[in-house]
Coordinates of C-alpha atoms and ligand atoms in Angstrom, one line a residue:
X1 CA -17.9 -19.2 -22.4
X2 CA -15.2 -19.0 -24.8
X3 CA -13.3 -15.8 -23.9
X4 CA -10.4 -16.1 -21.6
X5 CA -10.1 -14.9 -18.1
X6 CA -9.1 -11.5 -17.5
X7 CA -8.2 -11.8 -13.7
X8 CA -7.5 -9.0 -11.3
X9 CA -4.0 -8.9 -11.1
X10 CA -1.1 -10.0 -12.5
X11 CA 2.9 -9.2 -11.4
X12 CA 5.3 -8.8 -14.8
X13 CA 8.5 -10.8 -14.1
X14 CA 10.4 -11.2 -17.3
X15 CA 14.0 -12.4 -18.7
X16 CA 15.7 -9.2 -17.1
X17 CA 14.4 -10.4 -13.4
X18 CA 15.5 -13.7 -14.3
X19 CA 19.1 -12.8 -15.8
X20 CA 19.4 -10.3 -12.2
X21 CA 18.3 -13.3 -10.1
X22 CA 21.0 -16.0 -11.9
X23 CA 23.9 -12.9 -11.3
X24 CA 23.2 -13.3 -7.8
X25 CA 23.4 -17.1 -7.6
X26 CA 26.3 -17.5 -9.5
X27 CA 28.1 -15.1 -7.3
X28 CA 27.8 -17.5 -4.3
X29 CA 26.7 -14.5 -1.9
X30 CA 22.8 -14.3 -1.6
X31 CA 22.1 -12.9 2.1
X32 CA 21.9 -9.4 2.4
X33 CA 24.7 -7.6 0.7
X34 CA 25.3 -5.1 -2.5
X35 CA 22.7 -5.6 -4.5
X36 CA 20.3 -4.2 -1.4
X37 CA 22.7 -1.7 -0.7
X38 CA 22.1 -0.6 -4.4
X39 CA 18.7 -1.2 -4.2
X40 CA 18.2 1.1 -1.2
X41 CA 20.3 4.2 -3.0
X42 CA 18.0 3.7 -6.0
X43 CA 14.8 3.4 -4.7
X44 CA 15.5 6.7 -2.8
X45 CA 16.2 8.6 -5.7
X46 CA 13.1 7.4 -8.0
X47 CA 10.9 6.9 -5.7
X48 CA 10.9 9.7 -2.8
X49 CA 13.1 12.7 -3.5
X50 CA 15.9 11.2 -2.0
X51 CA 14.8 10.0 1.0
X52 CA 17.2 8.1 2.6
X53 CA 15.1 4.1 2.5
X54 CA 15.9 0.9 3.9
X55 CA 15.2 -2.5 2.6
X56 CA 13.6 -5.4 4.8
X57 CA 11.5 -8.5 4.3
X58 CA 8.3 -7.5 3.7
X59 CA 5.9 -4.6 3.8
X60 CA 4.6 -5.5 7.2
X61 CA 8.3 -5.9 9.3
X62 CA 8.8 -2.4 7.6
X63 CA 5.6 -1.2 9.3
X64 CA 6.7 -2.8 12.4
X65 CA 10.2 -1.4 12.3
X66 CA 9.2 2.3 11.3
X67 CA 6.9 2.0 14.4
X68 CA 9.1 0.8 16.8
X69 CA 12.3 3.1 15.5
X70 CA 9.9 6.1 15.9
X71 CA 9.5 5.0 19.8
X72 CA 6.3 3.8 19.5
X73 CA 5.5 1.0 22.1
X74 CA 3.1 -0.1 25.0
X75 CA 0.9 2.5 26.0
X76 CA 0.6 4.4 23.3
X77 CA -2.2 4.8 20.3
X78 CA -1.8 5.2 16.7
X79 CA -5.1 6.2 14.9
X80 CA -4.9 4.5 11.7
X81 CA -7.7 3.4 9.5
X82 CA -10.2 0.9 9.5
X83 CA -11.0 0.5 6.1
X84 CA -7.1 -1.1 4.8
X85 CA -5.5 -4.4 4.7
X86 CA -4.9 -5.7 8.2
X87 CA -1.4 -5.0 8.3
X88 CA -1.6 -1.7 9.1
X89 CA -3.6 -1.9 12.7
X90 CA -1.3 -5.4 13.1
X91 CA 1.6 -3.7 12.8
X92 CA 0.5 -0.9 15.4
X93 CA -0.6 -3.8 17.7
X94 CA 3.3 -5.9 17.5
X95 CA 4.6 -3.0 18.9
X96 CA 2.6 -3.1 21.8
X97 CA 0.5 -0.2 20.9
X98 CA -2.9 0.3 20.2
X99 CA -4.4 0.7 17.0
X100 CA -6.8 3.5 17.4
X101 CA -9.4 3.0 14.1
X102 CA -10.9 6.6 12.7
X103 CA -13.1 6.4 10.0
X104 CA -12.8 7.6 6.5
X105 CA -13.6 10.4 4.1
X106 CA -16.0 8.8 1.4
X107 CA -14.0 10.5 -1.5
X108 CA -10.7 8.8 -2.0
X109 CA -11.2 6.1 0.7
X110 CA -8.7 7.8 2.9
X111 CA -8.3 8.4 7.0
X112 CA -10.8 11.4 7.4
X113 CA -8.7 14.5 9.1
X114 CA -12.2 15.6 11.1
X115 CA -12.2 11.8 12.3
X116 CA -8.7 11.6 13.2
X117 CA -8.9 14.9 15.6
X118 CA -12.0 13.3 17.3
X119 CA -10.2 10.3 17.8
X120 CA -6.6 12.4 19.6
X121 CA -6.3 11.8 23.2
X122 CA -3.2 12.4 25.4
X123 CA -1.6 8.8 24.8
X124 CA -1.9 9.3 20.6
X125 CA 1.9 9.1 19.4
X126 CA 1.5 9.2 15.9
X127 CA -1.1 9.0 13.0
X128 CA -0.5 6.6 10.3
X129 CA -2.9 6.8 7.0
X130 CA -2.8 4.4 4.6
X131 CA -2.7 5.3 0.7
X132 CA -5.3 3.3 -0.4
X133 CA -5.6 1.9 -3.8
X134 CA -3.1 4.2 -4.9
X135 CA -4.5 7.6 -4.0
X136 CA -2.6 9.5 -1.8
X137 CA -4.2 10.4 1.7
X138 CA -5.3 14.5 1.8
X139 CA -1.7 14.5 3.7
X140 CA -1.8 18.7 4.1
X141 CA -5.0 18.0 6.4
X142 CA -3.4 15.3 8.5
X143 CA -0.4 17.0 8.6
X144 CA -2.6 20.0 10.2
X145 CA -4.2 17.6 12.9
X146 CA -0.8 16.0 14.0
X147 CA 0.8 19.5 14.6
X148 CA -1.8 21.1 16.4
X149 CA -1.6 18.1 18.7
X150 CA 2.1 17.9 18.5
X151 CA 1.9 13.7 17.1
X152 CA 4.0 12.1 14.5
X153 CA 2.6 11.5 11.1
X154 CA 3.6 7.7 9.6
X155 CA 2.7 6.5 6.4
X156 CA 1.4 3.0 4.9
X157 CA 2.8 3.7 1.3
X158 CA 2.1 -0.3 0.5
X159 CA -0.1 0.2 -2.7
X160 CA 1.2 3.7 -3.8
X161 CA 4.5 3.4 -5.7
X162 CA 4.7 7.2 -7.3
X163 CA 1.7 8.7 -6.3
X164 CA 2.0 12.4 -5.3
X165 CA 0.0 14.8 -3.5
X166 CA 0.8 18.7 -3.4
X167 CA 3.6 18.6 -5.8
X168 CA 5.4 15.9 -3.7
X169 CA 5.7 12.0 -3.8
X170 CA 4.0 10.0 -0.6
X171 CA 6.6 8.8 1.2
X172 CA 8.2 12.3 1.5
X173 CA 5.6 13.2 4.0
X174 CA 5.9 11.2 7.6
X175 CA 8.5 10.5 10.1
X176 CA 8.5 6.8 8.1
X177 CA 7.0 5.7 5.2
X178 CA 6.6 1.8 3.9
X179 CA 6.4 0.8 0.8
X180 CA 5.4 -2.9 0.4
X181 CA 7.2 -5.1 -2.7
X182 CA 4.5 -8.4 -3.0
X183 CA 4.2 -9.6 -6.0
X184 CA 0.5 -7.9 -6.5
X185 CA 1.9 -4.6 -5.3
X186 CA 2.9 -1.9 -8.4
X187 CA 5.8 -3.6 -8.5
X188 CA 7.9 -6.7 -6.8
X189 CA 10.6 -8.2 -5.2
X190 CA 9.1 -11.5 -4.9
X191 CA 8.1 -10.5 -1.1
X192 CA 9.4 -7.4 0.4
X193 CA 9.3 -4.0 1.9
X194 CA 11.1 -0.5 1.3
X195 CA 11.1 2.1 4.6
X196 CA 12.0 5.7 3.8
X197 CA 13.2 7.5 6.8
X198 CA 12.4 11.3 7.4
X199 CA 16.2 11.1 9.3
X200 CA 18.9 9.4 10.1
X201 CA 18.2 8.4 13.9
X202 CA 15.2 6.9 12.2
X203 CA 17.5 4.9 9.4
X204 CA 20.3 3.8 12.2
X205 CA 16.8 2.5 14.3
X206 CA 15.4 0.6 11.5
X207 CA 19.2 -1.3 10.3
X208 CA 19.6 -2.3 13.6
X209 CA 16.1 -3.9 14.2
X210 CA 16.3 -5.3 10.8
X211 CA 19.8 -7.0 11.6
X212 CA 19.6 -8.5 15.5
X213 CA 20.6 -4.9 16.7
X214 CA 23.6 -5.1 15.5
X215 CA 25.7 -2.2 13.6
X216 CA 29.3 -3.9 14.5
X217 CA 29.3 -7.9 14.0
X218 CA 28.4 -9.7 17.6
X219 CA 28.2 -6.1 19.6
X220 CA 24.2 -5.8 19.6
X221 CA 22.9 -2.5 21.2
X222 CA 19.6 -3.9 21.4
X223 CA 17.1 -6.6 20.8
X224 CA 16.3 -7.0 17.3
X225 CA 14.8 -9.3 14.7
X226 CA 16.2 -10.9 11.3
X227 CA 14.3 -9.1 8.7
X228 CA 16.9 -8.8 6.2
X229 CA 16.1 -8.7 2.7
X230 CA 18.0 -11.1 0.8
X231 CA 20.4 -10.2 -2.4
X232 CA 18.1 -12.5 -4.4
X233 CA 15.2 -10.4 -4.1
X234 CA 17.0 -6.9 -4.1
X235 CA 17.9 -7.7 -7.5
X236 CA 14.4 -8.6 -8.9
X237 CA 13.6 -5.2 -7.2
X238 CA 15.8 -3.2 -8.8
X239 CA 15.1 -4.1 -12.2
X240 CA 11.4 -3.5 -11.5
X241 CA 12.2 -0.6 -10.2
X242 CA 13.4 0.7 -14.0
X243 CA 9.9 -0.1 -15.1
X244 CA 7.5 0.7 -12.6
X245 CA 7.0 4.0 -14.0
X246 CA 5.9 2.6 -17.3
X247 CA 3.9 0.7 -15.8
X248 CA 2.4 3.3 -13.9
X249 CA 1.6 5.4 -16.8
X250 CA -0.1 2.0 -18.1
X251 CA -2.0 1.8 -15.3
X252 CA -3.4 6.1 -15.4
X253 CA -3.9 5.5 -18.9
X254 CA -6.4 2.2 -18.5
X255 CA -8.2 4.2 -15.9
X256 CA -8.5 7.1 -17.9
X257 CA -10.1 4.9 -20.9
X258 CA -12.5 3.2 -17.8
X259 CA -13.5 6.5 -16.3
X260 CA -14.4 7.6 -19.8
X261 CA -16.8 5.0 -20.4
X262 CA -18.1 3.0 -17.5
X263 CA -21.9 3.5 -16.8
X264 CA -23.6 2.8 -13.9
X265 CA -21.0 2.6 -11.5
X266 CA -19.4 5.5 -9.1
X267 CA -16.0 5.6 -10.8
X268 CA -12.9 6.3 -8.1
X269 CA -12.3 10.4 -7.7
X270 CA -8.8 11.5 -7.2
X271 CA -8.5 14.7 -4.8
X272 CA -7.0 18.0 -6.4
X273 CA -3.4 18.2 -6.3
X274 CA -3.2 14.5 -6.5
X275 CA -1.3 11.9 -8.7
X276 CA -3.1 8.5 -8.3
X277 CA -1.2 5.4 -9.5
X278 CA -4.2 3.0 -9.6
X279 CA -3.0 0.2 -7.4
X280 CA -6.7 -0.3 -7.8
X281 CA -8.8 0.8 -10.0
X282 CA -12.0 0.8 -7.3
X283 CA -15.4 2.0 -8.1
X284 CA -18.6 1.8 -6.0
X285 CA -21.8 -0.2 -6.7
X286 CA -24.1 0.6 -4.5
X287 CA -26.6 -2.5 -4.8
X288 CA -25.6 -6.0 -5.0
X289 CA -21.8 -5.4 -5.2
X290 CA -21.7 -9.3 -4.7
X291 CA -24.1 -9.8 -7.0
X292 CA -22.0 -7.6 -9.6
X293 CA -18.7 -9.5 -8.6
X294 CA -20.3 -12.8 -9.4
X295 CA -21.4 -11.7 -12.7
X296 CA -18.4 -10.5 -13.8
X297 CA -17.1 -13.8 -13.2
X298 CA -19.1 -16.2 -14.0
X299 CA -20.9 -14.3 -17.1
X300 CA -18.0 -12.3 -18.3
X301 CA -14.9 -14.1 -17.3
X302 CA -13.8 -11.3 -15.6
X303 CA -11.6 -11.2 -12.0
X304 CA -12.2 -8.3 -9.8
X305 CA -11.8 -8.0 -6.2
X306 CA -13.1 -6.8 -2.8
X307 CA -10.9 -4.5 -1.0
X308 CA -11.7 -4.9 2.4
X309 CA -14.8 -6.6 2.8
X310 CA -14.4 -6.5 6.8
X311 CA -13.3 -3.6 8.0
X312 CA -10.4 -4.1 10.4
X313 CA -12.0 -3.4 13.8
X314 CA -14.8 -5.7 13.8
X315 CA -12.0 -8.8 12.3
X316 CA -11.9 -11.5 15.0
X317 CA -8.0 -10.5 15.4
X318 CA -8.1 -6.5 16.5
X319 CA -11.6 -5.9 17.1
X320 CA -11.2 -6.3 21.1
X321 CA -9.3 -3.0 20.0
X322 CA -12.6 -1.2 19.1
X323 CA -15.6 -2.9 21.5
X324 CA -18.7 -1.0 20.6
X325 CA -17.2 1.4 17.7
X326 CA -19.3 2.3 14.5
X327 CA -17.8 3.6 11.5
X328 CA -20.3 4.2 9.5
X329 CA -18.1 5.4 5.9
X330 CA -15.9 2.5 6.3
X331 CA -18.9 0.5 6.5
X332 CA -20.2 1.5 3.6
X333 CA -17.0 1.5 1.5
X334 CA -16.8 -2.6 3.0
X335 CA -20.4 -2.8 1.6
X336 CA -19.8 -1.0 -1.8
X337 CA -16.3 -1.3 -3.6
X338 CA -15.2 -3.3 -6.3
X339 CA -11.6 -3.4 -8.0
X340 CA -11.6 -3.9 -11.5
X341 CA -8.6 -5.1 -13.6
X342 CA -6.1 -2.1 -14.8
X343 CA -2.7 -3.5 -14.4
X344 CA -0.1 -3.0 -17.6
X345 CA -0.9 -6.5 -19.0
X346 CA -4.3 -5.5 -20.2
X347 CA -4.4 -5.1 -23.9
X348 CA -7.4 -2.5 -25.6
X349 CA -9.5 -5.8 -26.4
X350 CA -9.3 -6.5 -22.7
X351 CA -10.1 -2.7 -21.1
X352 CA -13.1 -3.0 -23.9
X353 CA -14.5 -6.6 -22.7
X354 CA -14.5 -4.9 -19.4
X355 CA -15.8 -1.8 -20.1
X356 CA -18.7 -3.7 -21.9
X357 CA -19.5 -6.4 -18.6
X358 CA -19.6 -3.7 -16.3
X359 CA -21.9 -1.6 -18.4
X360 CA -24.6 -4.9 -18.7
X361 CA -23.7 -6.0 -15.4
X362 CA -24.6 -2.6 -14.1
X363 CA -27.6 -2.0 -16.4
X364 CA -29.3 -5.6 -15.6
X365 CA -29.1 -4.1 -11.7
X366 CA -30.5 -1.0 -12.0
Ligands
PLP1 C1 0.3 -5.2 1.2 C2 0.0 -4.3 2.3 C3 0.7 -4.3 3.5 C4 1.7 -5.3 3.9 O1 2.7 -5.5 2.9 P1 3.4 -7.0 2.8 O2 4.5 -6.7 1.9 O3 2.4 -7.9 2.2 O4 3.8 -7.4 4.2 C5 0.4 -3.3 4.4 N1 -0.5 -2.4 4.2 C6 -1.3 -2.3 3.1 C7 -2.3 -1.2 2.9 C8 -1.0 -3.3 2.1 O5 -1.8 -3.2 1.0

């Protein structure tokens, strides 16, 4: 094995992060201050239409502060998916809530709108669909379902920097939407989350759970956390920020030269009307998917990953949630899906060493 490893992802942090990072320091003040003020104004403006956003410490307090400034608490539902990182039915559950777990469509891997109605009863508060891998949820559908039952819509924006749907960006559509900013995320603020609010009792809500409650210093209104974001990481933000959308166009084109040429695989479908931004580049392999992530390891020196391979409501953590429930798309998405490298660092040799292990990988299977 002489060819070096191509793993699944890698973050880009270069000399401009660094320069922004040593600004910061050498101004003394590093808590929360201008630079997230600034980062805030301009992540509103690339990323959703203007949508006024707030910056807090990761992706999953801005989950849990969306939720809880929308009124969501103990005794309510939220039907969210199964099939995501665990954050999203956690951060239902923090409030007090209960995660409600619908299944998916199998096209794009998103909440299925026919799954989410059957799952509506009279406690449902809100719906929250997660854009999964970078496609956007079919968000006109959902929309639908949460008006004819009069619930809020929320979105889990965490892996979809950019993507649209319907001539608009996600993050545009629900009553909050995060965005998350780990370093494996489209881009990074070191760790991090953005929340764009659909108004401004939702933005006041969010500051003061971010900040102790507190609007005026020492006259708290209510009980809050500390989940400021720090001036440190605002300013790695904002300089990925300027990129991201390179990046992204990186990221479209590498998919576009793997759908053209994989064999043997199902390659990821993107929905009319829809702008994917390949978080993850995820196709389906219907036998052996282990088998076919091993090889591409061990034979091709080639990282890929498994996103999820339990779906949430049977993890030991939420699946008193769910006793007894069967999903039977999300089970097969668990079973199936692979994520294959397409992040901006990959050069043509690269996308063509791929393109050529999954094609012998797949054809040894079949
Ligand atoms: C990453 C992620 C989160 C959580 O974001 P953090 O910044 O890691 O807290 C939530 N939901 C989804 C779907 C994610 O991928």
């Amino acid at each position: 094995m002489t060819d070096t490893f191509i793993p699944a992802a890698k973050p880009i942090i270069g000399d401009d992060e660094r320069a922004a990072v040593d600004r910061v320091l050498l101004s003394g003040m590093v808590a929360q201050g201008p630079e997230v003020a600034e980062f805030e104004r301009e992540f509103a403006v690339e990323m959703v239409e203007g949508r006024a956003s707030v910056a807090v410490n990761s992706g999953t307090s801005g989950l849990h502060l969306g939720l809880l400034a929308s009124g969501v608490g103990a005794g309510d539902e939220v039907i969210v998916p199964s099939f995501t990182f665990a954050a999203t039915g956690n951060s239902v559950a923090l409030t007090g809530a209960t995660p409600v777990f619908a299944d998916i469509e199998p096209d794009y891997f998103s909440l299925d709108p026919r799954a989410v109605e059957a799952a509506i009863t009279p406690r449902t508060k809100g719906i929250m669909p997660v854009h999964l891998y970078g496609h956007p949820a079919l968000m006109a559908e959902l929309r639908a379902v949460a008006d004819r039952h009069g619930v809020a819509l929320y979105e889990d924006a965490a892996q979809a920097h950019g993507a649209e749907i319907d001539g608009h960006r996600v993050g545009t559509f629900g009553t909050f939407a995060m965005f998350s900013l780990y370093p494996t995320k489209n881009m990074t603020s070191g760790e991090g989350g953005m929340v764009s609010c659909a108004d401004e009792m939702i933005v006041r809500n969010v500051k003061l759970l971010r900040n102790q409650g507190m609007e005026k210093q020492y006259e708290n209104e209510l009980i809050g956390f500390n989940n400021r974001m720090t001036d440190i990481h605002a300013a790695i933000g904002r300089v990925q920020l300027t990129k991201v959308g390179a990046w992204t166009e990186a990221r479209r084109s590498n998919a576009a030269f793997l759908d053209a040429n994989l064999q043997g695989v199902v390659i990821p479908r993107v929905a009319p009307g829809a702008r994917h931004v390949y978080h993850q580049y995820t196709v389906r392999v219907p036998e052996d998917r282990d088998g076919f992530v091993t090889a591409l390891r061990e034979e091709h020196a080639i990282g890929s990953g498994v996103y999820y391979p339990i779906p949430n409501h049977r993890l030991p953590s939420l699946a008193h949630f769910a006793p007894a429930l069967d999903l039977p798309e999300t089970e097969k998405a668990a079973s199936e899906v692979a994520s294959l490298p397409v992040h901006p660092s990959l050069s043509q040799s690269d996308l063509e060493r791929i393109v050529a292990a999954v094609n012998a990988v797949a054809m040894a299977g079949a």
